[in-house]
Amino acid sequence: AQSVTQPDIHITVSEGASLELRCNYSYGATPYLFWYVQSPGQGLQLLLKYFSGDTLVQGIKGFEAEFKRSQSSFNLRKPSVHWSDAAEYFCAVCGTSGTYKYIFGTGTRLKVLA
Amino acid sequence: EPEVTQTPSHQVTQMGQEVILRCVPISNHLYFYWYRQILGQKVEFLVSFYNNEISEKSEIFDDQFSVERPDGSNFTLKIRSTKLEDSAMYFCASSDWTSGASYEQYFGPGTRLTVT
């Protein structure tokens, strides 16, 4: 079955520290991959996406993610976290044919300590 | 920049009542979606809609749900007889259908539905 796993439900980091949020997927073929951020009570904002090509993708707000086919992973990173990065982060995949529905992970809630 | 809009932002209804959630997708998009997010949980796919018909639906999308594109701009989700467990944030999304861009979906801000 198609699924997305975000192993860390909560992560706490200090402001200025580096961050890595994990995402693993199970899919029949290499899907398209996305990271979204959601602030409390807000909608979904796209951080970055991977379709093909360079496996290291750059996104908004200083985020990047690396696609590793051998590990079925698409981990999100940021070298220096800001207090405003506190939010919930969702990894999502979609197929490369059909209806292109998104399958989301369960999310990782990020807390940033001042 | 074009965006997906949703109305209302918050809807409160009593159990058993019908609700209609409205969405205006981006104008040149042809694929439309509804997702829901129960408080504290992940976002779940409900239904996709293309060429005036449902192209895929999840097991959540049972007979109490329906979708419609009543005119050239709106896309609606109707819940016929709401239950307490329908309380959630409902997101509409749309995507383009040109040259491989169809996989990127643009999400609206959501409608928070509260069933009492």
mmCIF file of C-alpha atoms in Angstrom:
data_model
loop_
_atom_site.group_PDB
_atom_site.id
_atom_site.type_symbol
_atom_site.label_atom_id
_atom_site.label_comp_id
_atom_site.label_asym_id
_atom_site.label_seq_id
_atom_site.Cartn_x
_atom_site.Cartn_y
_atom_site.Cartn_z
ATOM 1 C CA ALA A 1 0.000 0.000 0.000
ATOM 2 C CA GLN A 2 1.129 3.536 -0.658
ATOM 3 C CA SER A 3 2.178 5.349 2.487
ATOM 4 C CA VAL A 4 4.297 8.135 3.879
ATOM 5 C CA THR A 5 6.037 7.857 7.223
ATOM 6 C CA GLN A 6 7.293 10.727 9.288
ATOM 7 C CA PRO A 7 8.901 8.968 12.243
ATOM 8 C CA ASP A 8 9.222 12.030 14.461
ATOM 9 C CA ILE A 9 5.946 13.341 15.837
ATOM 10 C CA HIS A 10 7.602 16.167 17.757
ATOM 11 C CA ILE A 11 11.015 17.763 17.394
ATOM 12 C CA THR A 12 12.452 20.514 19.568
ATOM 13 C CA VAL A 13 15.512 22.487 18.517
ATOM 14 C CA SER A 14 17.177 25.650 19.713
ATOM 15 C CA GLU A 15 17.098 28.719 17.549
ATOM 16 C CA GLY A 16 20.137 28.751 15.309
ATOM 17 C CA ALA A 17 20.575 24.996 15.414
ATOM 18 C CA SER A 18 20.334 22.800 12.353
ATOM 19 C CA LEU A 19 17.241 20.795 11.567
ATOM 20 C CA GLU A 20 16.459 17.580 9.769
ATOM 21 C CA LEU A 21 12.948 16.206 9.432
ATOM 22 C CA ARG A 22 12.637 12.677 8.172
ATOM 23 C CA CYS A 23 10.273 11.348 5.549
ATOM 24 C CA ASN A 24 10.103 7.844 4.127
ATOM 25 C CA TYR A 25 7.646 6.642 1.537
ATOM 26 C CA SER A 26 6.351 3.380 0.233
ATOM 27 C CA TYR A 27 5.243 3.543 -3.364
ATOM 28 C CA GLY A 28 5.235 1.327 -6.436
ATOM 29 C CA ALA A 29 7.442 3.683 -8.406
ATOM 30 C CA THR A 30 9.282 6.872 -7.646
ATOM 31 C CA PRO A 31 6.567 9.380 -6.858
ATOM 32 C CA TYR A 32 6.630 13.119 -6.906
ATOM 33 C CA LEU A 33 7.577 14.439 -3.470
ATOM 34 C CA PHE A 34 6.594 17.522 -1.518
ATOM 35 C CA TRP A 35 7.090 19.226 1.805
ATOM 36 C CA TYR A 36 4.412 21.519 3.225
ATOM 37 C CA VAL A 37 4.367 23.674 6.329
ATOM 38 C CA GLN A 38 1.274 24.496 8.358
ATOM 39 C CA SER A 39 1.131 27.114 11.086
ATOM 40 C CA PRO A 40 -1.575 26.686 13.733
ATOM 41 C CA GLY A 41 -5.033 27.214 12.281
ATOM 42 C CA GLN A 42 -3.613 27.981 8.875
ATOM 43 C CA GLY A 43 -3.528 26.341 5.476
ATOM 44 C CA LEU A 44 -0.765 24.436 3.745
ATOM 45 C CA GLN A 45 2.203 26.250 2.308
ATOM 46 C CA LEU A 46 4.448 24.476 -0.173
ATOM 47 C CA LEU A 47 8.091 24.544 0.901
ATOM 48 C CA LEU A 48 9.601 22.558 -1.937
ATOM 49 C CA LYS A 49 8.995 19.774 -4.404
ATOM 50 C CA TYR A 50 10.888 17.086 -6.266
ATOM 51 C CA PHE A 51 9.890 15.790 -9.651
ATOM 52 C CA SER A 52 13.130 14.674 -11.263
ATOM 53 C CA GLY A 53 16.727 15.692 -11.839
ATOM 54 C CA ASP A 54 19.009 16.992 -9.121
ATOM 55 C CA THR A 55 18.222 15.086 -5.948
ATOM 56 C CA LEU A 56 18.957 18.082 -3.735
ATOM 57 C CA VAL A 57 16.168 20.615 -4.059
ATOM 58 C CA GLN A 58 16.008 24.093 -2.658
ATOM 59 C CA GLY A 59 12.843 25.610 -1.312
ATOM 60 C CA ILE A 60 11.555 28.709 0.324
ATOM 61 C CA LYS A 61 12.580 30.040 3.742
ATOM 62 C CA GLY A 62 16.038 28.477 3.484
ATOM 63 C CA PHE A 63 14.819 24.871 3.428
ATOM 64 C CA GLU A 64 16.242 22.111 1.282
ATOM 65 C CA ALA A 65 15.478 18.446 0.858
ATOM 66 C CA GLU A 66 17.379 15.500 -0.508
ATOM 67 C CA PHE A 67 15.780 12.645 -2.393
ATOM 68 C CA LYS A 68 17.455 9.284 -1.834
ATOM 69 C CA ARG A 69 15.950 6.616 -4.031
ATOM 70 C CA SER A 70 17.833 3.756 -2.362
ATOM 71 C CA GLN A 71 16.377 4.721 1.019
ATOM 72 C CA SER A 72 12.955 5.852 -0.232
ATOM 73 C CA SER A 73 13.526 9.023 1.711
ATOM 74 C CA PHE A 74 13.016 12.727 1.206
ATOM 75 C CA ASN A 75 14.371 14.444 4.301
ATOM 76 C CA LEU A 76 13.932 18.135 4.910
ATOM 77 C CA ARG A 77 16.818 20.201 6.247
ATOM 78 C CA LYS A 78 17.606 23.704 7.340
ATOM 79 C CA PRO A 79 21.062 24.789 8.492
ATOM 80 C CA SER A 80 19.894 27.376 11.016
ATOM 81 C CA VAL A 81 16.385 27.403 12.453
ATOM 82 C CA HIS A 82 14.534 30.602 13.246
ATOM 83 C CA TRP A 83 11.835 30.953 15.901
ATOM 84 C CA SER A 84 9.314 31.611 13.129
ATOM 85 C CA ASP A 85 9.914 28.099 11.764
ATOM 86 C CA ALA A 86 7.879 26.621 14.618
ATOM 87 C CA ALA A 87 4.993 24.876 12.856
ATOM 88 C CA GLU A 88 3.852 21.486 11.643
ATOM 89 C CA TYR A 89 5.594 19.994 8.637
ATOM 90 C CA PHE A 90 4.018 17.490 6.283
ATOM 91 C CA CYS A 91 5.697 15.327 3.702
ATOM 92 C CA ALA A 92 3.494 14.273 0.772
ATOM 93 C CA VAL A 93 3.782 12.115 -2.323
ATOM 94 C CA CYS A 94 1.758 11.746 -5.465
ATOM 95 C CA GLY A 95 1.840 9.297 -8.300
ATOM 96 C CA THR A 96 3.126 10.120 -11.740
ATOM 97 C CA SER A 97 -0.074 8.990 -13.432
ATOM 98 C CA GLY A 98 -3.747 8.677 -12.695
ATOM 99 C CA THR A 99 -5.454 11.279 -10.558
ATOM 100 C CA TYR A 100 -2.301 12.570 -8.881
ATOM 101 C CA LYS A 101 -3.889 12.505 -5.456
ATOM 102 C CA TYR A 102 -1.590 13.415 -2.607
ATOM 103 C CA ILE A 103 -0.790 11.054 0.231
ATOM 104 C CA PHE A 104 0.375 12.893 3.315
ATOM 105 C CA GLY A 105 2.479 11.810 6.224
ATOM 106 C CA THR A 106 1.285 12.257 9.778
ATOM 107 C CA GLY A 107 3.340 15.390 10.256
ATOM 108 C CA THR A 108 6.162 16.544 12.503
ATOM 109 C CA ARG A 109 5.522 19.348 14.944
ATOM 110 C CA LEU A 110 8.559 21.566 15.317
ATOM 111 C CA LYS A 111 9.160 23.582 18.474
ATOM 112 C CA VAL A 112 11.929 26.168 18.527
ATOM 113 C CA LEU A 113 13.538 27.223 21.788
ATOM 114 C CA ALA A 114 14.767 30.801 22.084
ATOM 115 C CA GLU B 1 -0.541 35.354 -8.205
ATOM 116 C CA PRO B 2 -3.662 33.240 -8.744
ATOM 117 C CA GLU B 3 -4.892 31.381 -5.690
ATOM 118 C CA VAL B 4 -7.551 28.948 -4.610
ATOM 119 C CA THR B 5 -10.204 30.491 -2.401
ATOM 120 C CA GLN B 6 -12.635 28.800 -0.035
ATOM 121 C CA THR B 7 -15.779 29.959 1.701
ATOM 122 C CA PRO B 8 -16.733 30.097 4.458
ATOM 123 C CA SER B 9 -13.576 30.069 6.528
ATOM 124 C CA HIS B 10 -15.485 28.595 9.459
ATOM 125 C CA GLN B 11 -18.840 26.805 9.429
ATOM 126 C CA VAL B 12 -20.710 25.672 12.506
ATOM 127 C CA THR B 13 -23.626 23.311 11.997
ATOM 128 C CA GLN B 14 -25.785 20.978 13.994
ATOM 129 C CA MET B 15 -25.576 17.249 13.625
ATOM 130 C CA GLY B 16 -27.857 16.005 10.854
ATOM 131 C CA GLN B 17 -27.807 19.250 8.911
ATOM 132 C CA GLU B 18 -26.558 19.604 5.359
ATOM 133 C CA VAL B 19 -23.556 21.772 4.628
ATOM 134 C CA ILE B 20 -22.019 22.978 1.403
ATOM 135 C CA LEU B 21 -18.393 24.012 1.334
ATOM 136 C CA ARG B 22 -17.389 26.191 -1.560
ATOM 137 C CA CYS B 23 -14.165 26.545 -3.452
ATOM 138 C CA VAL B 24 -13.043 28.648 -6.375
ATOM 139 C CA PRO B 25 -10.103 26.895 -8.037
ATOM 140 C CA ILE B 26 -7.504 28.651 -10.118
ATOM 141 C CA SER B 27 -9.189 29.587 -13.365
ATOM 142 C CA ASN B 28 -7.269 27.510 -15.911
ATOM 143 C CA HIS B 29 -7.010 24.412 -13.744
ATOM 144 C CA LEU B 30 -8.895 21.290 -14.676
ATOM 145 C CA TYR B 31 -8.275 18.866 -11.801
ATOM 146 C CA PHE B 32 -9.971 19.532 -8.472
ATOM 147 C CA TYR B 33 -9.614 17.881 -5.103
ATOM 148 C CA TRP B 34 -11.003 17.854 -1.606
ATOM 149 C CA TYR B 35 -8.986 16.820 1.411
ATOM 150 C CA ARG B 36 -9.799 16.901 5.078
ATOM 151 C CA GLN B 37 -7.764 17.184 8.231
ATOM 152 C CA ILE B 38 -9.265 16.165 11.538
ATOM 153 C CA LEU B 39 -7.770 18.235 14.344
ATOM 154 C CA GLY B 40 -4.304 17.026 15.207
ATOM 155 C CA GLN B 41 -4.217 14.458 12.434
ATOM 156 C CA LYS B 42 -2.813 14.217 8.939
ATOM 157 C CA VAL B 43 -4.387 15.531 5.774
ATOM 158 C CA GLU B 44 -6.464 12.860 4.033
ATOM 159 C CA PHE B 45 -7.585 12.650 0.421
ATOM 160 C CA LEU B 46 -11.348 12.623 -0.105
ATOM 161 C CA VAL B 47 -12.034 12.958 -3.809
ATOM 162 C CA SER B 48 -10.675 14.106 -7.138
ATOM 163 C CA PHE B 49 -12.783 15.559 -9.927
ATOM 164 C CA TYR B 50 -12.010 15.973 -13.590
ATOM 165 C CA ASN B 51 -14.072 16.602 -16.681
ATOM 166 C CA ASN B 52 -17.236 16.998 -14.601
ATOM 167 C CA GLU B 53 -17.005 13.661 -12.918
ATOM 168 C CA ILE B 54 -15.344 12.010 -9.976
ATOM 169 C CA SER B 55 -12.075 10.422 -11.049
ATOM 170 C CA GLU B 56 -11.160 8.880 -7.707
ATOM 171 C CA LYS B 57 -12.565 8.810 -4.191
ATOM 172 C CA SER B 58 -11.370 7.452 -0.897
ATOM 173 C CA GLU B 59 -13.221 5.164 1.458
ATOM 174 C CA ILE B 60 -14.026 8.226 3.559
ATOM 175 C CA PHE B 61 -16.078 9.655 0.697
ATOM 176 C CA ASP B 62 -19.256 7.704 1.297
ATOM 177 C CA ASP B 63 -22.819 8.367 0.160
ATOM 178 C CA GLN B 64 -23.265 11.348 2.431
ATOM 179 C CA PHE B 65 -20.654 13.267 0.439
ATOM 180 C CA SER B 66 -21.035 14.706 -3.027
ATOM 181 C CA VAL B 67 -19.133 17.128 -5.192
ATOM 182 C CA GLU B 68 -20.260 19.389 -7.944
ATOM 183 C CA ARG B 69 -18.993 22.011 -10.295
ATOM 184 C CA PRO B 70 -22.212 23.973 -10.722
ATOM 185 C CA ASP B 71 -20.728 26.617 -12.995
ATOM 186 C CA GLY B 72 -17.422 27.495 -14.590
ATOM 187 C CA SER B 73 -15.785 28.716 -11.435
ATOM 188 C CA ASN B 74 -17.084 27.032 -8.283
ATOM 189 C CA PHE B 75 -16.364 23.568 -6.933
ATOM 190 C CA THR B 76 -18.461 22.418 -4.006
ATOM 191 C CA LEU B 77 -18.415 19.679 -1.403
ATOM 192 C CA LYS B 78 -21.782 18.773 0.092
ATOM 193 C CA ILE B 79 -22.240 16.758 3.234
ATOM 194 C CA ARG B 80 -25.877 15.682 3.398
ATOM 195 C CA SER B 81 -26.328 14.785 7.039
ATOM 196 C CA THR B 82 -23.406 15.877 9.132
ATOM 197 C CA LYS B 83 -22.038 13.812 11.988
ATOM 198 C CA LEU B 84 -19.848 14.845 14.866
ATOM 199 C CA GLU B 85 -16.920 13.050 13.262
ATOM 200 C CA ASP B 86 -17.186 15.249 10.179
ATOM 201 C CA SER B 87 -15.717 18.093 12.221
ATOM 202 C CA ALA B 88 -12.451 18.876 10.467
ATOM 203 C CA MET B 89 -10.620 21.339 8.273
ATOM 204 C CA TYR B 90 -11.534 20.812 4.645
ATOM 205 C CA PHE B 91 -9.047 21.831 1.992
ATOM 206 C CA CYS B 92 -9.794 22.329 -1.660
ATOM 207 C CA ALA B 93 -6.999 22.038 -4.204
ATOM 208 C CA SER B 94 -6.658 22.406 -7.942
ATOM 209 C CA SER B 95 -4.027 21.542 -10.496
ATOM 210 C CA ASP B 96 -3.110 22.372 -14.047
ATOM 211 C CA TRP B 97 -3.316 19.816 -16.796
ATOM 212 C CA THR B 98 -0.639 20.999 -19.150
ATOM 213 C CA SER B 99 2.640 19.309 -20.007
ATOM 214 C CA GLY B 100 3.285 17.461 -16.791
ATOM 215 C CA ALA B 101 2.320 20.254 -14.439
ATOM 216 C CA SER B 102 -0.777 18.438 -13.259
ATOM 217 C CA TYR B 103 0.945 16.877 -10.275
ATOM 218 C CA GLU B 104 1.414 20.154 -8.412
ATOM 219 C CA GLN B 105 -1.684 21.036 -6.462
ATOM 220 C CA TYR B 106 -2.508 24.471 -5.145
ATOM 221 C CA PHE B 107 -4.335 24.423 -1.846
ATOM 222 C CA GLY B 108 -6.922 26.813 -0.540
ATOM 223 C CA PRO B 109 -6.828 28.175 3.017
ATOM 224 C CA GLY B 110 -9.388 25.654 4.227
ATOM 225 C CA THR B 111 -12.847 25.681 5.773
ATOM 226 C CA ARG B 112 -13.071 24.652 9.382
ATOM 227 C CA LEU B 113 -16.284 22.691 9.875
ATOM 228 C CA THR B 114 -17.560 22.260 13.399
ATOM 229 C CA VAL B 115 -20.486 19.901 13.939
ATOM 230 C CA THR B 116 -22.259 20.261 17.278
#
